[in-house]
GROMACS .gro file of C-alpha atoms in nm:
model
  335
    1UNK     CA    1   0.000   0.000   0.000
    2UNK     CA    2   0.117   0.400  -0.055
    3UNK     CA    3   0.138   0.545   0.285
    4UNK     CA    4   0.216   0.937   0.283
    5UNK     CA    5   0.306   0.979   0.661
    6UNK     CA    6   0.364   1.347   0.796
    7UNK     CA    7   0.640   1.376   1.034
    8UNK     CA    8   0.897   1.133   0.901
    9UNK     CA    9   1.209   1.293   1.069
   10UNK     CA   10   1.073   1.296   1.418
   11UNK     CA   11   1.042   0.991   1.673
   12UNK     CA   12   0.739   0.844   1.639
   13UNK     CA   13   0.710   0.908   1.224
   14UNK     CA   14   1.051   0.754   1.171
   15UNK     CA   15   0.976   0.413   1.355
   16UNK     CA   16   0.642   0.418   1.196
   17UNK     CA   17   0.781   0.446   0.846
   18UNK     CA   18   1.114   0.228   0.883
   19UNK     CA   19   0.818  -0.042   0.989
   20UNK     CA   20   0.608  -0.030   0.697
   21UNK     CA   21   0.906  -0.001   0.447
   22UNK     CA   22   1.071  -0.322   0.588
   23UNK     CA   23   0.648  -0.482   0.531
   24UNK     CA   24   0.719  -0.366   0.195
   25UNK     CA   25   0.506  -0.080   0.163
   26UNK     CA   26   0.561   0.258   0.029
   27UNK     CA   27   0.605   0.555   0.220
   28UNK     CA   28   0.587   0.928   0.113
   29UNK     CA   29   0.748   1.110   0.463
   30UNK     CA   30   0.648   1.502   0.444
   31UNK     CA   31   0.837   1.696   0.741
   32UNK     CA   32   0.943   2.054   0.780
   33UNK     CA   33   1.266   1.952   0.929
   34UNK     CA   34   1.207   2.233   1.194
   35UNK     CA   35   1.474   2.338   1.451
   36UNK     CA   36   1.239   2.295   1.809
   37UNK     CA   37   1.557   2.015   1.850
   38UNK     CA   38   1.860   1.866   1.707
   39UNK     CA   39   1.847   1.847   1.325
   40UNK     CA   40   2.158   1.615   1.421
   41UNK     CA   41   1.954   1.397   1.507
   42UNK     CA   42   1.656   1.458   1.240
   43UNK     CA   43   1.864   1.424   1.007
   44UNK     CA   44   2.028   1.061   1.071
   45UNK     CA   45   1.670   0.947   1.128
   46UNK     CA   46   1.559   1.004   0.704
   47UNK     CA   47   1.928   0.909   0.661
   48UNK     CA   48   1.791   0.581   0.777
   49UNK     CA   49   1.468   0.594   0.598
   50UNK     CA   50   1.604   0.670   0.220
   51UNK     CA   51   1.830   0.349   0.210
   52UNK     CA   52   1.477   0.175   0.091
   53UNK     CA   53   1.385   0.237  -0.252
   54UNK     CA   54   1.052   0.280  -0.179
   55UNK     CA   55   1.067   0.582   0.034
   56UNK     CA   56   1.043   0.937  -0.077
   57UNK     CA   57   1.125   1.238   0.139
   58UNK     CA   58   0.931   1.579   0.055
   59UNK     CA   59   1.078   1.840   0.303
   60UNK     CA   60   0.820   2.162   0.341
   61UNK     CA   61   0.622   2.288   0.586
   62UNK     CA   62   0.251   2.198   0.704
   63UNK     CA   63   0.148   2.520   0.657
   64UNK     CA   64   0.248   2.507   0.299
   65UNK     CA   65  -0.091   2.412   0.167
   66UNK     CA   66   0.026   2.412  -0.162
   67UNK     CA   67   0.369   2.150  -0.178
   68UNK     CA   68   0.133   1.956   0.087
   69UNK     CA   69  -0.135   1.943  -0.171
   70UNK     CA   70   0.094   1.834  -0.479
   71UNK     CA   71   0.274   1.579  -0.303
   72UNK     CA   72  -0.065   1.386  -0.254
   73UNK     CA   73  -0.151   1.432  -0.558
   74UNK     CA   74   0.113   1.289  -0.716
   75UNK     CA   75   0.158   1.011  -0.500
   76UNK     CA   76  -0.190   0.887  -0.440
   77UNK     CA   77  -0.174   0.767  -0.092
   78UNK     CA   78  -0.409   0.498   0.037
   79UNK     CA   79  -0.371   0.593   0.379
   80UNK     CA   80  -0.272   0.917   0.524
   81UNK     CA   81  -0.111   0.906   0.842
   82UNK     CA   82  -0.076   1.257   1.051
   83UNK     CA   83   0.183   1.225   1.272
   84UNK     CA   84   0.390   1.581   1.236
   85UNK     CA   85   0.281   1.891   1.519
   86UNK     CA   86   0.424   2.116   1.721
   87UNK     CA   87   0.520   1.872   1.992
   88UNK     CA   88   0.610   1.943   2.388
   89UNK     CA   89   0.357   2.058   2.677
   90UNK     CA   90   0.571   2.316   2.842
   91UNK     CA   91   0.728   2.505   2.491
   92UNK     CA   92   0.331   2.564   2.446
   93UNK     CA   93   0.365   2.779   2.743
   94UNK     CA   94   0.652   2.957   2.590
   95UNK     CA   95   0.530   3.002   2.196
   96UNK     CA   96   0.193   2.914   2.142
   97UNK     CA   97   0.169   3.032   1.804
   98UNK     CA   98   0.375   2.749   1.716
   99UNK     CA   99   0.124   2.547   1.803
  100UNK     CA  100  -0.150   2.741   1.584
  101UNK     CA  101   0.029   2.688   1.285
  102UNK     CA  102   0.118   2.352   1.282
  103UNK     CA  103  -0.135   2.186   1.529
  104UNK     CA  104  -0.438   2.331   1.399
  105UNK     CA  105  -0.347   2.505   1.049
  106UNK     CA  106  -0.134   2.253   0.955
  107UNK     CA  107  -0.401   1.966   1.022
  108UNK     CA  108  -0.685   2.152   0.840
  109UNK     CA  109  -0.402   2.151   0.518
  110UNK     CA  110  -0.392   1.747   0.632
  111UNK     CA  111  -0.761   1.750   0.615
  112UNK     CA  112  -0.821   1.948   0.296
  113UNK     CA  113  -0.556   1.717   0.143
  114UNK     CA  114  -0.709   1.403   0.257
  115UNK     CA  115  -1.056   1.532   0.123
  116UNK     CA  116  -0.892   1.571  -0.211
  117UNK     CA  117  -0.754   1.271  -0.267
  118UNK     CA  118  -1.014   1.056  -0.199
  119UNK     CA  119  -0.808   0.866   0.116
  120UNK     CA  120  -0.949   0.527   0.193
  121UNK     CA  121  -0.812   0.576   0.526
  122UNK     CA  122  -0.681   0.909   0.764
  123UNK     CA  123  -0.508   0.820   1.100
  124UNK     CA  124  -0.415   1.114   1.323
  125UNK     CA  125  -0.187   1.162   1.614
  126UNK     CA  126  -0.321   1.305   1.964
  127UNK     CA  127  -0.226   1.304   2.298
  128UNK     CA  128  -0.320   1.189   2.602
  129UNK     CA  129  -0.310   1.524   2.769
  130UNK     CA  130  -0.671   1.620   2.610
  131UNK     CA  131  -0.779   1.486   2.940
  132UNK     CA  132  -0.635   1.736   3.133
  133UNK     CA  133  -0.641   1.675   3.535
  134UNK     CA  134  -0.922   1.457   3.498
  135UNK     CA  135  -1.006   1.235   3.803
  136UNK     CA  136  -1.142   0.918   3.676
  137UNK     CA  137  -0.930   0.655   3.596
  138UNK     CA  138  -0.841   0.464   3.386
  139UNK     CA  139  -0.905   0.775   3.119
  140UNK     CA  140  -1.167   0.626   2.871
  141UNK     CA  141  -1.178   0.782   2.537
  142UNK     CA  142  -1.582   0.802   2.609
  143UNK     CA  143  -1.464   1.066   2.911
  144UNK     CA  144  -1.554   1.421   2.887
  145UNK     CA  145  -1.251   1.613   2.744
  146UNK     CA  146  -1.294   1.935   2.753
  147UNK     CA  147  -1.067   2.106   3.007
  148UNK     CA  148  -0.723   2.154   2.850
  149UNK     CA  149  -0.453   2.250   3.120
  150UNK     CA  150  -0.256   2.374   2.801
  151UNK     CA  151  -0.276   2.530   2.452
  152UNK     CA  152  -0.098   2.204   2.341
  153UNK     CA  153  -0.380   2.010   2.460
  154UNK     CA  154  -0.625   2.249   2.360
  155UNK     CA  155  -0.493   2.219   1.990
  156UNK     CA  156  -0.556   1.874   1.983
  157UNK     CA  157  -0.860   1.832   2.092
  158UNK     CA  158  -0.935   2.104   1.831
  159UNK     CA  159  -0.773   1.896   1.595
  160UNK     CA  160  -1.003   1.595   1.630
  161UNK     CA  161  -1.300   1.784   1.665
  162UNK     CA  162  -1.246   1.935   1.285
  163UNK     CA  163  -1.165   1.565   1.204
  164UNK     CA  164  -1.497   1.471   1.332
  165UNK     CA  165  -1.655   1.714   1.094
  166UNK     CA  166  -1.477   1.640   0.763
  167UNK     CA  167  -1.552   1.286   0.842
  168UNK     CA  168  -1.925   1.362   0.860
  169UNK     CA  169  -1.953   1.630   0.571
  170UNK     CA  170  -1.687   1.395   0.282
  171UNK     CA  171  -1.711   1.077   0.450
  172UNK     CA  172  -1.325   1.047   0.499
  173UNK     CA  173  -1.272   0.723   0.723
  174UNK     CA  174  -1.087   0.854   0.999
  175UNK     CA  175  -0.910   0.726   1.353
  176UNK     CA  176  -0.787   0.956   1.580
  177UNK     CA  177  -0.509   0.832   1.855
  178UNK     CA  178  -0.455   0.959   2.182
  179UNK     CA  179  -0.087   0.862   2.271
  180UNK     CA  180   0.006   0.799   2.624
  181UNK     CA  181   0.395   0.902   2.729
  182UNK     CA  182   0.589   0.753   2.411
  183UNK     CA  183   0.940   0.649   2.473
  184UNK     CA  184   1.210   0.478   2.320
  185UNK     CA  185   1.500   0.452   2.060
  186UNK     CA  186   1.563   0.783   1.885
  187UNK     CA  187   1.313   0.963   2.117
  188UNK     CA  188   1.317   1.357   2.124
  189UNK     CA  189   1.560   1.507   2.319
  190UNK     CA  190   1.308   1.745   2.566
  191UNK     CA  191   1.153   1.441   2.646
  192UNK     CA  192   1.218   1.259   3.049
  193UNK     CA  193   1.409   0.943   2.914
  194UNK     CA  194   1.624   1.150   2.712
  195UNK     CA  195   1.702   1.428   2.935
  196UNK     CA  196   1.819   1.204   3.228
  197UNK     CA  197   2.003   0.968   3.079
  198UNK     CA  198   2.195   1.218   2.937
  199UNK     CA  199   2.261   1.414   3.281
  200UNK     CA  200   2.350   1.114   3.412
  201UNK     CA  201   2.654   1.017   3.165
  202UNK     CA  202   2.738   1.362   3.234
  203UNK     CA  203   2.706   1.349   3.593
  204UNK     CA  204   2.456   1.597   3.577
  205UNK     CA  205   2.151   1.662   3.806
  206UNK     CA  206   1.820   1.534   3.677
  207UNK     CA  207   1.538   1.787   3.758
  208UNK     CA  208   1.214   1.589   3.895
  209UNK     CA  209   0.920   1.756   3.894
  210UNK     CA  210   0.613   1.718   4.090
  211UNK     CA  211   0.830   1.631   4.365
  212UNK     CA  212   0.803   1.279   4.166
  213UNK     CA  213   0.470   1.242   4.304
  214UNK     CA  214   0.347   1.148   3.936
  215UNK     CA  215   0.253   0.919   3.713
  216UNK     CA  216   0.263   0.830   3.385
  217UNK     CA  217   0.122   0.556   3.170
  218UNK     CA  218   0.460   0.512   2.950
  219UNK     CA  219   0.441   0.318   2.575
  220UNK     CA  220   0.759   0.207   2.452
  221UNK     CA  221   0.774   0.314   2.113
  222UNK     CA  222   0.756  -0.074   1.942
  223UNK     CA  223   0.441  -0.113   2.078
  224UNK     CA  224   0.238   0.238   1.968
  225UNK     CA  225   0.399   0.162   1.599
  226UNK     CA  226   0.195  -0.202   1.581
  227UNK     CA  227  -0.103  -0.026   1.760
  228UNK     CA  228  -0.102   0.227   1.424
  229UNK     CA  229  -0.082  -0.050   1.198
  230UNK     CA  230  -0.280  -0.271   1.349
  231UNK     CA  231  -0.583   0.056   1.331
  232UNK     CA  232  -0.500   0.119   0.966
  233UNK     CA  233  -0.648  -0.189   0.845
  234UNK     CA  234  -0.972  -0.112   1.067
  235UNK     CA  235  -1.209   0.147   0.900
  236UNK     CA  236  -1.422   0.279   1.131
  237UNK     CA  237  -1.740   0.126   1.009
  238UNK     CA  238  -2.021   0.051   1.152
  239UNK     CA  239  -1.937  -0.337   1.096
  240UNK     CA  240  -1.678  -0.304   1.380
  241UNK     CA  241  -1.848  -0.092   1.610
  242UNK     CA  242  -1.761  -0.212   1.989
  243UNK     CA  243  -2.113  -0.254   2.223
  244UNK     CA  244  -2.054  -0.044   2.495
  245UNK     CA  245  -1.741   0.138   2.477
  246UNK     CA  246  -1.683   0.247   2.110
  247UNK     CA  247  -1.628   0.655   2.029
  248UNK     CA  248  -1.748   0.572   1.668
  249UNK     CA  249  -1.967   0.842   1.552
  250UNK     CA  250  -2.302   0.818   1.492
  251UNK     CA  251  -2.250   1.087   1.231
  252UNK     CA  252  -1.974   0.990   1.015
  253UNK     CA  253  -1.698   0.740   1.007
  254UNK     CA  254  -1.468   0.889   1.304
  255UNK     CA  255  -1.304   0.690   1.594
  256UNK     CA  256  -1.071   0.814   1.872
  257UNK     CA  257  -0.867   0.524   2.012
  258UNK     CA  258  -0.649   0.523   2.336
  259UNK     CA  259  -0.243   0.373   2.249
  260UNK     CA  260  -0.181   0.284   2.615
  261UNK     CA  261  -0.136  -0.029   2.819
  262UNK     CA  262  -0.330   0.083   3.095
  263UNK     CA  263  -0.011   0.037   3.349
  264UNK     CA  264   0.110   0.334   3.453
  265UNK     CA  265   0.441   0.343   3.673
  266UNK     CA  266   0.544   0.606   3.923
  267UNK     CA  267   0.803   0.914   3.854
  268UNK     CA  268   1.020   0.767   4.091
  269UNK     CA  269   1.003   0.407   3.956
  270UNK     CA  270   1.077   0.549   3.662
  271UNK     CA  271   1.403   0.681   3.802
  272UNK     CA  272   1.486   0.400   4.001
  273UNK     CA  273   1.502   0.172   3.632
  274UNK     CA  274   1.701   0.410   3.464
  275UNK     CA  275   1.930   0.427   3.768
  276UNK     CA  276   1.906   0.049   3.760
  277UNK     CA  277   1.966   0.008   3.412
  278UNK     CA  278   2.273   0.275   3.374
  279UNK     CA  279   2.417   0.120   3.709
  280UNK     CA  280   2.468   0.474   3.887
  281UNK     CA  281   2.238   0.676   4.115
  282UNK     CA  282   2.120   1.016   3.954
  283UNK     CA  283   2.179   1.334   4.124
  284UNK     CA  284   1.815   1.395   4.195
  285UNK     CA  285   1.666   1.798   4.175
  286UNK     CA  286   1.321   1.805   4.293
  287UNK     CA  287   1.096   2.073   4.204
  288UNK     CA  288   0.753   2.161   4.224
  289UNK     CA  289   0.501   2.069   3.926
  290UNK     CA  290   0.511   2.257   3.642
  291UNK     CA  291   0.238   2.479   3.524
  292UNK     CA  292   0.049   2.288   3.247
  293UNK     CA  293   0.132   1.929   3.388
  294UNK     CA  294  -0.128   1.674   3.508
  295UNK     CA  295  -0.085   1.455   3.838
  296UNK     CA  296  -0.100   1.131   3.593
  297UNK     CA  297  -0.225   0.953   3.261
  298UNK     CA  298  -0.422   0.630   3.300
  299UNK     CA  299  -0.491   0.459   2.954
  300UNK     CA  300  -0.822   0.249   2.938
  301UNK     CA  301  -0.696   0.012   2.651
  302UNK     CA  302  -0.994  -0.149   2.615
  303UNK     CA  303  -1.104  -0.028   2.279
  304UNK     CA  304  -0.803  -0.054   2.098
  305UNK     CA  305  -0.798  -0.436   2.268
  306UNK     CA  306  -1.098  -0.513   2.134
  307UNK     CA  307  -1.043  -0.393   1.747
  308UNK     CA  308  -0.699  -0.511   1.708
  309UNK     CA  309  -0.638  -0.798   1.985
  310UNK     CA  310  -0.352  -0.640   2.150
  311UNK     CA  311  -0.243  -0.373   2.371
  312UNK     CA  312   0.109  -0.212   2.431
  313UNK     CA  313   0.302  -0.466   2.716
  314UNK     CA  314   0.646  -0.382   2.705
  315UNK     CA  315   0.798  -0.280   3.052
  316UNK     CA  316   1.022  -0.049   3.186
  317UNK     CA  317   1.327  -0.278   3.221
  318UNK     CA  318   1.309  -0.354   2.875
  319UNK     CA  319   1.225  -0.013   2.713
  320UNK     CA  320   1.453   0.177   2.905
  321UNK     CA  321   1.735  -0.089   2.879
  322UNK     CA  322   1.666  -0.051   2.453
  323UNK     CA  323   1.706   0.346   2.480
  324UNK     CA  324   1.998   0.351   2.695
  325UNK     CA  325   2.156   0.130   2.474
  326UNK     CA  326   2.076   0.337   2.159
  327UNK     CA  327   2.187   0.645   2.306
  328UNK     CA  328   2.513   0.511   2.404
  329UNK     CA  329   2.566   0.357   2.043
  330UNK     CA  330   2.432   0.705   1.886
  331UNK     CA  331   2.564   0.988   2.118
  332UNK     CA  332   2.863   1.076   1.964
  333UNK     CA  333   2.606   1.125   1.595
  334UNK     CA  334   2.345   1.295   1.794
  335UNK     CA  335   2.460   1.538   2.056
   0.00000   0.00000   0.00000
């Protein structure tokens, strides 16, 4: 099948697209290549992605309706997947217009593209945080969603909601995933993982927020990439509609899907397996929580269970013991 994937240079993209090369597919990767973090390391992920013949890089900008446009037109994708947006919770604080451009113009370019070419399917990326602080747990994708702590969050949820209606008005199949704390092999650089395993081979403090009081549902990155294959094959239809817990609409063909195992670990546990894994205590900085962060994520993965028959189940031990390994393979390429 022709996949045209946005985001191809960044974390999740890349291992989505290396995976569906090496299944044989092909793979149009659209990314602005913007600076928010290393191009170093942008860079040696498509460096990875053109040795197969069957990929094709188009570097441009979301925003640039028109190169977004003629790239799906001339490939003809069968599936769209939306991966590329102005990533990070607390650079929202910082630049939020950032965020308007890619998370919301951007996607409406996505969305006007998709329309045009006919898709058969269009998978977008989320986030977790659209459930803000709320205080039910697990988080079901049923749960109200409408309290954003931040403009990140709020973009998203904005994001699915115009989904929702170009689904209804051009009957574009669409799935919508909420991601819950990705992490793995060439991960971004602002993210936890990253950051302290770095200050640690430096001998560096790490900087715990939240006084480590929270928690996170973490997805090592191997497991969200067979969760977004696994949903492109399932068009939301009414013939797969789940009794009881399904988001499909009743007005078009639009799904929102939790990527979570639904086994969230504490900060500190967190810690304590990188500290394991690296064989060296950190130099711990604790610090309040951070304006715009939530207490925890709590993934219901019963949904996605019951469409694909599988949920994310890689631990900590293993997922951190892959990254650390990367990194110290890749540092001297990537810092």
């Amino acid at each position: 099948m022709r996949y045209f994937i946005t985001g191809t240079a960044g974390f999740i993209g890349f291992h989505l697209a290396r995976r569906l090369l090496q299944d044989g597919h092909e793979v149009l990767g659209f990314d602005g290549m913007t600076p928010y973090y290393s191009l170093k390391l942008k860079e040696a992920r498509v460096a990875g992605l053109v040795q197969f013949p069957s990929f094709r890089p188009v570097e441009a900008m979301l925003e640039d309706r028109e190169t977004l446009h003629a790239a799906t037109r001339e490939f003809k994708p069968d599936v769209i997947v939306h991966l590329a947006a102005q990533a990070g919770v607390r650079y929202s604080l910082e630049n939020p217009k950032a965020y308007l451009d890619s998370n919301l113009i951007g996607s409406w370019n996505v969305l006007e593209a998709a329309r045009e070419a006919n898709v058969g399917h269009l998978l977008l990326a989320s986030t977790s945080s659209v459930y803000g602080a709320n205080p039910d747990i697990p988080f079901r994708e049923t749960d109200k969603a409408d309290e954003p702590l931040t403009f990140y969050a709020a973009s998203k949820k904005a994001m699915e909601a115009m989904a929702h209606s170009y689904a209804h008005l051009y009957k574009i199949p669409t799935t919508a995933f909420r991601f819950f704390t990705v992490y793995g092999p060439w991960g971004r650089p602002d993210m936890a993982l990253f950051k302290f395993v770095k200050a640690m081979i430096e001998d560096q403090e790490i900087e715990i927020y939240g006084e480590g009081k929270m928690s996170r549902d973490f997805t090592y990155i191997d497991d969200l990439v067979d969760s977004i294959v696994d949903l492109a094959s399932i068009i939301p239809s009414e013939d797969n509609r789940v009794a009881g817990i399904d988001t499909l609409s009743h007005q078009g063909p639009f799904r929102i899907v939790n990527i979570g195992g639904g086994q969230p670990a504490g900060l500190m546990d967190f810690v304590e397996t990188i500290e394991k894994i690296m064989g060296k205590p950190a130099k711990r900085k604790m610090l309040p929580m951070q304006q715009g962060d939530v207490p925890r994520t709590f993934a219901s993965p019963d949904l996605l269970l019951a469409l694909t028959g599988r949920k994310p189940e890689i631990g900590l031990n293993e997922g951190v013991g892959a990254f650390v390994e990367w990194y110290l393979e890749h540092r001297s390429q990537i810092d």
